[in-house]
Amino acid sequence: MSLTGTPVFVAAAALTAAAVVLPLVLWSRVRGPAVVRGVTRCLMVVFAQATAIALVFIGINRTENFYASWDDLMGTGDYVTAANDLGPDGLGGRKIDAQPKVRQEFTPVAELGGRVQRTELDGKISGVKGEVFVWLPPQYDDPAWKDKKFPVVELIPGMPGTGKSWFQGLKVHETLEPLMKSGQIQPFVLVSPRTMLLGNTDTGCANIPGKVNADTWLSVDVRKMVTDNFRVAGEARSWAVAGYSAGAYCSAKLAIAHPDRYTAALSLSGYNDPGQEPASLVAQDPELRRTHNLVALLKAAPTPPPVSLWISGAQADGYTAGQELQQAAKQPTLVHAEKVTGGHNIETWVRQLPQTFTWLSAQLRTG
């Protein structure tokens, strides 16, 4: 049974109800020595508490989609089929324009309103295979827009998180659609790929030969799939990336590292040091941790990357990191650090969506 499916939730609810009724019915009927009666009653109470906790977890996970499957929850999911050394540019000597077209079949996700579609992508360059969710703006099917190409925002979830997290947890499409219809922001395509690729390990959106090519998966394979299947612009000025928590680190990192692929990044409650994520694969190696620090990455760029970064969060939850990047940035790199109130949670990030995506919309260009 699916971890996020109704049967699992119903089963958990029924088990919880039974666990609550059990001690009420059997409490006075327990037989045996005092020690045995005490242990039995204690176990009934513990069982009732455990089932209640499990029910709450399953309910929250159905809403927020932190874990998409039992493999994700148990940390046994492996979506890496190969992890070759692809070199500094993450292409392994290939030229994107010379690669064959990637044609995908997409299935509407009914519980997300139908405009969100899902596909299973086999990343030929990265060696990663995983699901990708795509949301098309209302103008996409409008005959008046049939000759228009749309900009794209790639969405990176936190850790744990799945491709559905931005849509099911933050409900980003529900917030942005009215703003697009009213003309407050321009219409763009939203793309959210899988980022939990090695169990419960955070890849830091990095390429690590022999382990994972997460950077190439996000910035090359997913990007090419979208341009090959949808009416979108392929230039860097038409692409941005947004993330929260661990995904915020990734979004800023991808933009800084690949100004030829992205023009802007939105970082909600992120950080500069990958070691701030306990499950970080990058932080396990001191040298990788040093070179993948966003400040170090910005300073090491041959020339200041022509990208714009919005970094927001509370004082110690993104804002200080944004100030550090501001101090390190040189033209044409632009960094806006915004201090916000609220904790490291979905409510805080949802509250920022209208303002931050209005800013992001202004950074994107097509034509």
XYZ file of C-alpha atoms in Angstrom:
367
model
C 0.000 0.000 0.000
C 1.161 3.509 -0.806
C 2.496 5.500 2.145
C 0.429 8.504 1.076
C -2.638 6.536 -0.005
C -6.050 6.426 1.657
C -5.870 2.699 2.625
C -2.808 3.306 4.825
C -4.446 6.300 6.507
C -7.705 4.399 7.114
C -5.787 1.386 8.472
C -3.794 3.627 10.814
C -6.982 5.330 12.037
C -8.671 1.977 12.674
C -5.618 0.635 14.515
C -5.459 3.779 16.647
C -9.123 3.462 17.566
C -8.635 -0.195 18.489
C -5.567 0.662 20.563
C -7.581 3.217 22.546
C -10.509 0.847 23.144
C -8.276 -2.111 24.043
C -7.148 -0.933 27.509
C -10.674 0.275 28.346
C -12.028 -3.221 27.711
C -9.161 -5.329 29.058
C -7.698 -3.207 31.852
C -9.532 -4.950 34.696
C -9.457 -8.343 32.989
C -5.694 -8.726 32.905
C -4.697 -11.758 34.960
C -1.461 -12.987 36.509
C 1.073 -11.730 39.046
C 1.225 -8.002 39.789
C 4.361 -7.552 37.671
C 2.753 -9.246 34.652
C -0.431 -7.174 35.021
C 1.622 -3.971 35.298
C 3.753 -4.760 32.235
C 0.713 -5.767 30.160
C -1.152 -2.576 31.001
C 1.943 -0.498 30.304
C 2.317 -2.133 26.886
C -1.321 -1.354 26.050
C -0.756 2.310 26.885
C 2.471 2.441 24.863
C 0.738 0.753 21.928
C -2.061 3.320 22.017
C 0.439 6.196 22.086
C 2.519 4.692 19.265
C -0.479 4.220 16.976
C -1.657 7.780 17.693
C 1.774 9.178 16.802
C 1.850 7.057 13.635
C -1.606 8.337 12.635
C -0.536 11.962 13.114
C 2.633 11.378 11.076
C 0.743 9.671 8.241
C -1.830 12.477 8.203
C 0.803 15.230 8.086
C 2.803 13.374 5.442
C -0.317 13.030 3.276
C -0.730 16.796 3.480
C 2.884 17.937 3.145
C 4.378 15.006 1.179
C 7.723 14.835 2.970
C 8.048 11.157 1.978
C 6.511 9.847 -1.227
C 7.087 6.142 -0.595
C 8.071 3.555 1.998
C 11.570 3.539 0.468
C 11.848 7.287 1.095
C 10.711 6.847 4.697
C 13.034 3.919 5.411
C 15.959 5.528 3.601
C 16.268 2.653 1.132
C 15.369 4.550 -2.054
C 18.120 4.696 -4.663
C 17.436 6.626 -7.858
C 21.020 6.628 -9.127
C 21.751 4.296 -12.037
C 25.257 5.670 -12.727
C 27.557 8.330 -11.286
C 30.298 8.934 -13.811
C 32.787 11.775 -13.513
C 31.183 14.426 -15.715
C 33.852 17.100 -15.285
C 33.526 20.707 -14.131
C 30.606 21.551 -16.422
C 28.653 18.400 -15.528
C 28.280 17.355 -19.153
C 30.994 14.727 -19.499
C 32.166 16.113 -22.827
C 28.689 16.131 -24.348
C 27.000 19.060 -26.049
C 23.373 19.499 -25.056
C 22.281 20.651 -28.512
C 23.674 17.463 -30.018
C 21.685 15.154 -27.735
C 18.519 13.465 -29.046
C 15.152 14.905 -28.076
C 13.703 13.604 -24.811
C 10.055 12.757 -25.367
C 8.010 12.030 -22.256
C 4.501 10.899 -21.401
C 2.779 12.912 -18.672
C -0.052 11.932 -16.356
C -2.297 14.582 -14.734
C -2.166 14.509 -10.926
C -5.852 14.673 -10.012
C -5.391 15.500 -6.329
C -3.369 18.593 -7.291
C -6.044 20.073 -9.515
C -5.227 18.445 -12.834
C -2.912 21.161 -14.186
C 0.002 19.471 -12.422
C 1.433 16.625 -14.480
C 3.859 13.872 -13.551
C 6.437 11.952 -15.566
C 9.219 9.479 -14.854
C 12.463 10.788 -16.329
C 15.523 8.666 -17.067
C 18.356 11.187 -16.983
C 20.762 9.962 -19.653
C 23.605 12.314 -18.709
C 23.287 12.386 -14.923
C 22.492 8.713 -14.433
C 19.505 9.619 -12.238
C 16.000 8.277 -12.731
C 13.110 9.891 -10.894
C 9.770 11.630 -11.083
C 9.305 15.222 -12.247
C 6.172 17.314 -11.692
C 5.242 20.094 -14.131
C 2.549 22.756 -13.728
C 1.431 24.786 -16.750
C -0.005 28.295 -16.276
C -3.583 28.984 -17.436
C -2.306 31.006 -20.409
C -0.485 27.967 -21.797
C -3.689 26.612 -23.405
C -5.058 30.013 -24.382
C -5.179 30.383 -28.208
C -3.952 33.973 -27.806
C -0.705 32.560 -26.373
C -0.231 29.680 -28.833
C 2.893 31.223 -30.343
C 4.392 32.333 -27.038
C 7.233 30.630 -25.202
C 7.089 30.639 -21.421
C 9.802 31.139 -18.801
C 10.414 28.406 -16.223
C 10.964 28.255 -12.468
C 12.488 25.041 -11.140
C 11.324 24.239 -7.599
C 13.613 22.475 -5.108
C 12.049 21.070 -1.910
C 13.650 20.849 1.498
C 14.963 17.742 3.221
C 12.996 15.520 3.492
C 10.821 16.450 0.559
C 9.518 15.197 -2.768
C 8.610 16.631 -6.141
C 5.049 17.117 -4.864
C 6.075 19.075 -1.751
C 5.927 22.527 -3.371
C 2.466 21.756 -4.771
C 0.899 19.697 -2.002
C 2.571 21.319 1.003
C 3.129 24.946 -0.027
C 0.366 24.905 -2.684
C 2.484 27.252 -4.756
C 0.348 26.862 -7.889
C -2.822 27.835 -6.009
C -1.152 31.030 -4.810
C 0.414 31.998 -8.134
C -2.411 31.200 -10.571
C -4.638 34.160 -9.512
C -1.605 36.476 -9.690
C -0.917 35.293 -13.239
C -4.545 35.698 -14.281
C -4.637 39.256 -12.905
C -1.342 40.176 -14.582
C 0.508 40.854 -11.314
C 3.136 38.342 -12.338
C 3.929 36.903 -15.725
C 2.859 33.334 -16.484
C 5.624 30.778 -16.172
C 5.942 27.015 -15.991
C 6.698 25.411 -12.617
C 8.893 22.293 -12.547
C 9.614 20.236 -9.436
C 11.926 17.208 -9.752
C 12.838 14.549 -7.206
C 15.839 15.557 -5.086
C 15.991 12.713 -2.528
C 18.113 10.430 -4.676
C 20.069 8.344 -2.144
C 17.786 7.336 0.689
C 17.593 10.011 3.373
C 20.933 11.528 2.358
C 21.000 15.161 1.244
C 23.052 15.349 -1.957
C 23.530 19.112 -1.691
C 22.601 19.197 -5.409
C 26.215 18.264 -6.104
C 28.046 16.060 -8.565
C 30.155 13.555 -6.619
C 31.778 10.965 -8.923
C 30.979 7.417 -7.921
C 28.006 8.505 -5.780
C 25.586 10.865 -7.516
C 25.302 13.552 -10.192
C 22.520 15.590 -8.600
C 23.660 18.889 -10.132
C 23.508 17.493 -13.662
C 20.143 15.857 -12.958
C 18.633 19.222 -11.994
C 20.460 21.666 -14.246
C 20.886 19.526 -17.380
C 18.580 16.489 -17.670
C 15.455 18.015 -16.126
C 16.049 21.275 -17.944
C 16.436 19.539 -21.326
C 13.343 17.417 -20.760
C 11.237 20.513 -20.128
C 12.508 22.384 -23.197
C 11.982 19.270 -25.352
C 8.376 18.714 -24.259
C 6.880 22.127 -23.594
C 6.623 25.526 -25.230
C 9.274 27.147 -23.069
C 12.313 29.305 -23.690
C 15.707 27.688 -23.260
C 17.908 30.705 -22.563
C 19.308 31.344 -19.099
C 17.373 34.619 -18.874
C 14.149 32.602 -19.017
C 15.026 30.181 -16.209
C 15.074 30.616 -12.442
C 15.277 28.241 -9.492
C 13.559 28.470 -6.100
C 13.919 26.469 -2.904
C 13.246 26.368 0.802
C 15.488 25.051 3.610
C 17.982 22.591 2.064
C 16.379 23.386 -1.288
C 17.143 27.075 -0.690
C 20.841 26.260 -0.476
C 20.525 24.259 -3.687
C 18.690 26.989 -5.577
C 21.305 29.641 -4.808
C 24.094 27.193 -5.548
C 22.718 26.191 -8.951
C 22.317 29.822 -10.014
C 25.808 30.810 -8.850
C 27.412 27.763 -10.477
C 25.437 27.924 -13.738
C 24.713 31.479 -14.879
C 24.533 29.983 -18.378
C 21.437 28.042 -17.265
C 19.699 30.267 -14.710
C 19.261 34.009 -14.318
C 17.889 34.141 -10.766
C 17.377 32.172 -7.571
C 14.956 32.398 -4.678
C 16.214 31.112 -1.315
C 13.783 30.780 1.618
C 15.415 29.999 4.991
C 18.596 28.683 3.426
C 22.246 28.613 4.425
C 25.699 28.978 2.892
C 27.517 26.130 4.652
C 26.242 22.703 3.488
C 27.294 21.338 6.873
C 24.209 22.970 8.379
C 22.196 20.072 6.954
C 22.942 17.039 9.202
C 22.227 14.581 6.373
C 24.533 16.369 3.892
C 26.653 14.107 1.706
C 28.857 17.046 0.706
C 29.648 17.939 4.324
C 31.124 14.484 4.962
C 34.262 15.579 3.093
C 35.962 18.693 4.566
C 37.275 19.848 1.186
C 33.907 19.416 -0.535
C 32.248 21.227 2.334
C 34.673 24.131 1.930
C 34.385 24.409 -1.857
C 30.597 24.026 -1.827
C 30.091 26.836 0.656
C 28.107 29.447 -1.283
C 30.403 32.318 -0.289
C 33.447 30.313 -1.406
C 31.658 29.323 -4.602
C 30.852 32.943 -5.374
C 34.414 34.094 -4.707
C 35.891 31.246 -6.768
C 33.897 32.098 -9.912
C 36.248 33.180 -12.753
C 34.061 36.255 -13.214
C 31.136 37.421 -11.067
C 28.094 35.497 -12.341
C 25.324 37.667 -13.879
C 22.589 36.315 -11.603
C 20.156 37.822 -9.082
C 19.571 36.170 -5.713
C 16.726 36.757 -3.240
C 17.733 35.411 0.178
C 15.124 35.670 2.929
C 14.643 34.303 6.419
C 14.836 35.071 10.107
C 18.072 36.438 11.562
C 19.744 33.051 12.042
C 17.641 31.224 9.465
C 18.710 32.636 6.121
C 19.028 36.384 6.639
C 22.596 36.311 8.001
C 23.584 33.992 5.152
C 22.094 36.485 2.711
C 24.109 39.321 4.241
C 27.297 37.274 3.868
C 26.528 36.708 0.199
C 25.774 40.411 -0.248
C 29.210 41.300 1.103
C 30.925 38.767 -1.156
C 29.005 39.666 -4.322
C 30.408 41.905 -7.034
C 28.626 43.331 -10.054
C 26.854 41.982 -12.031
C 25.873 39.572 -9.215
C 22.949 41.056 -7.278
C 21.933 39.817 -3.821
C 18.836 40.970 -1.955
C 18.691 39.888 1.712
C 15.261 40.132 3.319
C 14.653 39.664 7.036
C 11.335 38.021 7.869
C 9.523 36.920 11.015
C 8.451 33.366 11.609
C 10.078 30.003 12.094
C 11.609 27.403 9.833
C 8.275 26.076 8.635
C 5.820 25.883 5.762
C 3.583 28.649 7.120
C 6.484 31.124 6.991
C 7.412 30.140 3.437
C 3.823 30.210 2.163
C 3.383 33.719 3.533
C 6.322 34.901 1.393
C 5.161 33.415 -1.909
C 3.328 36.448 -3.390
C 6.186 38.870 -2.705
C 9.055 36.575 -3.636
C 7.528 35.234 -6.836
C 6.560 38.742 -7.906
C 10.245 39.581 -7.604
C 11.213 36.388 -9.395
C 8.785 37.121 -12.210
C 10.490 40.462 -12.802
C 13.839 38.729 -13.314
C 12.643 36.426 -16.117
C 12.688 37.362 -19.792
C 11.569 35.621 -22.983
C 11.821 36.573 -26.636
